[in-house]
Amino acid sequence: MTEEPAARKRARLEKMKGRHRAKIEILNEILNWIELGKNFEDIQHHCSLSIDYHDMQVEVIKEQIRSLFHVEQNENEDA
């Protein structure tokens, strides 16, 4: 009985597939840039901006989640 349930396996594989799909899209974009004649510095700058933008989005989402919990705590304290 050490085998994990099929639903859990399927969910884990779907998650992996999503990550690989995102990597493939990024690599395809880089290949397109190379075909367009972009140099390494331009590609690196574009990737850095994408990563910075992603990090910023993550921080915004984290802050929104924190504020949800702070509002909930404040409501509980007021009651």
PDB file of C-alpha atoms in Angstrom:
ATOM      1  CA  MET A   1       0.000   0.000   0.000  1.00  0.00           C
ATOM      2  CA  THR A   2       2.914   2.353  -0.572  1.00  0.00           C
ATOM      3  CA  GLU A   3       1.593   3.444  -3.972  1.00  0.00           C
ATOM      4  CA  GLU A   4       0.141   6.924  -4.105  1.00  0.00           C
ATOM      5  CA  PRO A   5      -3.432   7.390  -5.365  1.00  0.00           C
ATOM      6  CA  ALA A   6      -3.909   7.943  -9.085  1.00  0.00           C
ATOM      7  CA  ALA A   7      -5.465  11.391  -8.536  1.00  0.00           C
ATOM      8  CA  ARG A   8      -2.392  12.591  -6.643  1.00  0.00           C
ATOM      9  CA  LYS A   9      -0.069  11.227  -9.358  1.00  0.00           C
ATOM     10  CA  ARG A  10      -2.160  12.884 -12.053  1.00  0.00           C
ATOM     11  CA  ALA A  11      -2.131  16.222 -10.220  1.00  0.00           C
ATOM     12  CA  ARG A  12       1.642  16.064  -9.776  1.00  0.00           C
ATOM     13  CA  LEU A  13       2.169  15.249 -13.456  1.00  0.00           C
ATOM     14  CA  GLU A  14      -0.173  18.056 -14.547  1.00  0.00           C
ATOM     15  CA  LYS A  15       1.835  20.484 -12.436  1.00  0.00           C
ATOM     16  CA  MET A  16       5.084  19.272 -14.022  1.00  0.00           C
ATOM     17  CA  LYS A  17       3.566  19.551 -17.486  1.00  0.00           C
ATOM     18  CA  GLY A  18       2.590  23.163 -16.799  1.00  0.00           C
ATOM     19  CA  ARG A  19       6.113  24.055 -15.716  1.00  0.00           C
ATOM     20  CA  HIS A  20       7.592  22.415 -18.794  1.00  0.00           C
ATOM     21  CA  ARG A  21       5.094  24.210 -21.031  1.00  0.00           C
ATOM     22  CA  ALA A  22       6.203  27.556 -19.606  1.00  0.00           C
ATOM     23  CA  LYS A  23       9.875  26.673 -20.121  1.00  0.00           C
ATOM     24  CA  ILE A  24       9.191  25.638 -23.701  1.00  0.00           C
ATOM     25  CA  GLU A  25       7.397  28.922 -24.397  1.00  0.00           C
ATOM     26  CA  ILE A  26      10.353  30.876 -23.000  1.00  0.00           C
ATOM     27  CA  LEU A  27      12.831  28.867 -25.073  1.00  0.00           C
ATOM     28  CA  ASN A  28      10.722  29.349 -28.208  1.00  0.00           C
ATOM     29  CA  GLU A  29      10.691  33.095 -27.614  1.00  0.00           C
ATOM     30  CA  ILE A  30      14.469  33.109 -27.230  1.00  0.00           C
ATOM     31  CA  LEU A  31      14.827  31.100 -30.457  1.00  0.00           C
ATOM     32  CA  ASN A  32      12.614  33.609 -32.251  1.00  0.00           C
ATOM     33  CA  TRP A  33      14.794  36.440 -30.966  1.00  0.00           C
ATOM     34  CA  ILE A  34      17.918  34.670 -32.227  1.00  0.00           C
ATOM     35  CA  GLU A  35      16.309  34.173 -35.649  1.00  0.00           C
ATOM     36  CA  LEU A  36      15.476  37.887 -35.726  1.00  0.00           C
ATOM     37  CA  GLY A  37      19.152  38.618 -35.226  1.00  0.00           C
ATOM     38  CA  LYS A  38      18.983  39.896 -31.660  1.00  0.00           C
ATOM     39  CA  ASN A  39      22.304  39.776 -29.869  1.00  0.00           C
ATOM     40  CA  PHE A  40      22.985  38.075 -26.554  1.00  0.00           C
ATOM     41  CA  GLU A  41      22.835  41.320 -24.537  1.00  0.00           C
ATOM     42  CA  ASP A  42      19.361  42.162 -25.864  1.00  0.00           C
ATOM     43  CA  ILE A  43      18.075  38.672 -25.079  1.00  0.00           C
ATOM     44  CA  GLN A  44      19.657  38.741 -21.618  1.00  0.00           C
ATOM     45  CA  HIS A  45      18.142  42.175 -20.915  1.00  0.00           C
ATOM     46  CA  HIS A  46      14.712  40.989 -22.044  1.00  0.00           C
ATOM     47  CA  CYS A  47      14.940  37.881 -19.821  1.00  0.00           C
ATOM     48  CA  SER A  48      16.070  40.002 -16.857  1.00  0.00           C
ATOM     49  CA  LEU A  49      13.106  42.317 -17.304  1.00  0.00           C
ATOM     50  CA  SER A  50      10.753  39.333 -17.496  1.00  0.00           C
ATOM     51  CA  ILE A  51      12.203  37.864 -14.303  1.00  0.00           C
ATOM     52  CA  ASP A  52      12.048  41.234 -12.515  1.00  0.00           C
ATOM     53  CA  TYR A  53       8.426  41.676 -13.609  1.00  0.00           C
ATOM     54  CA  HIS A  54       7.570  38.157 -12.421  1.00  0.00           C
ATOM     55  CA  ASP A  55       9.242  38.794  -9.041  1.00  0.00           C
ATOM     56  CA  MET A  56       7.300  42.052  -8.706  1.00  0.00           C
ATOM     57  CA  GLN A  57       4.030  40.250  -9.446  1.00  0.00           C
ATOM     58  CA  VAL A  58       4.820  37.612  -6.826  1.00  0.00           C
ATOM     59  CA  GLU A  59       5.518  40.293  -4.220  1.00  0.00           C
ATOM     60  CA  VAL A  60       2.245  42.088  -5.036  1.00  0.00           C
ATOM     61  CA  ILE A  61       0.298  38.843  -4.663  1.00  0.00           C
ATOM     62  CA  LYS A  62       2.040  38.064  -1.363  1.00  0.00           C
ATOM     63  CA  GLU A  63       1.149  41.525  -0.067  1.00  0.00           C
ATOM     64  CA  GLN A  64      -2.487  41.074  -1.130  1.00  0.00           C
ATOM     65  CA  ILE A  65      -2.623  37.760   0.724  1.00  0.00           C
ATOM     66  CA  ARG A  66      -1.068  39.339   3.830  1.00  0.00           C
ATOM     67  CA  SER A  67      -3.606  42.155   3.740  1.00  0.00           C
ATOM     68  CA  LEU A  68      -6.453  39.630   3.567  1.00  0.00           C
ATOM     69  CA  PHE A  69      -5.251  38.024   6.773  1.00  0.00           C
ATOM     70  CA  HIS A  70      -4.688  41.389   8.457  1.00  0.00           C
ATOM     71  CA  VAL A  71      -8.245  42.459   7.602  1.00  0.00           C
ATOM     72  CA  GLU A  72      -9.573  39.165   8.959  1.00  0.00           C
ATOM     73  CA  GLN A  73      -7.586  39.602  12.180  1.00  0.00           C
ATOM     74  CA  ASN A  74      -8.808  43.191  12.548  1.00  0.00           C
ATOM     75  CA  GLU A  75     -12.427  42.098  12.100  1.00  0.00           C
ATOM     76  CA  ASN A  76     -11.968  39.384  14.719  1.00  0.00           C
ATOM     77  CA  GLU A  77     -10.464  41.869  17.160  1.00  0.00           C
ATOM     78  CA  ASP A  78     -13.358  44.325  16.614  1.00  0.00           C
ATOM     79  CA  ALA A  79     -15.970  41.644  17.298  1.00  0.00           C
TER      80      ALA A  79
END
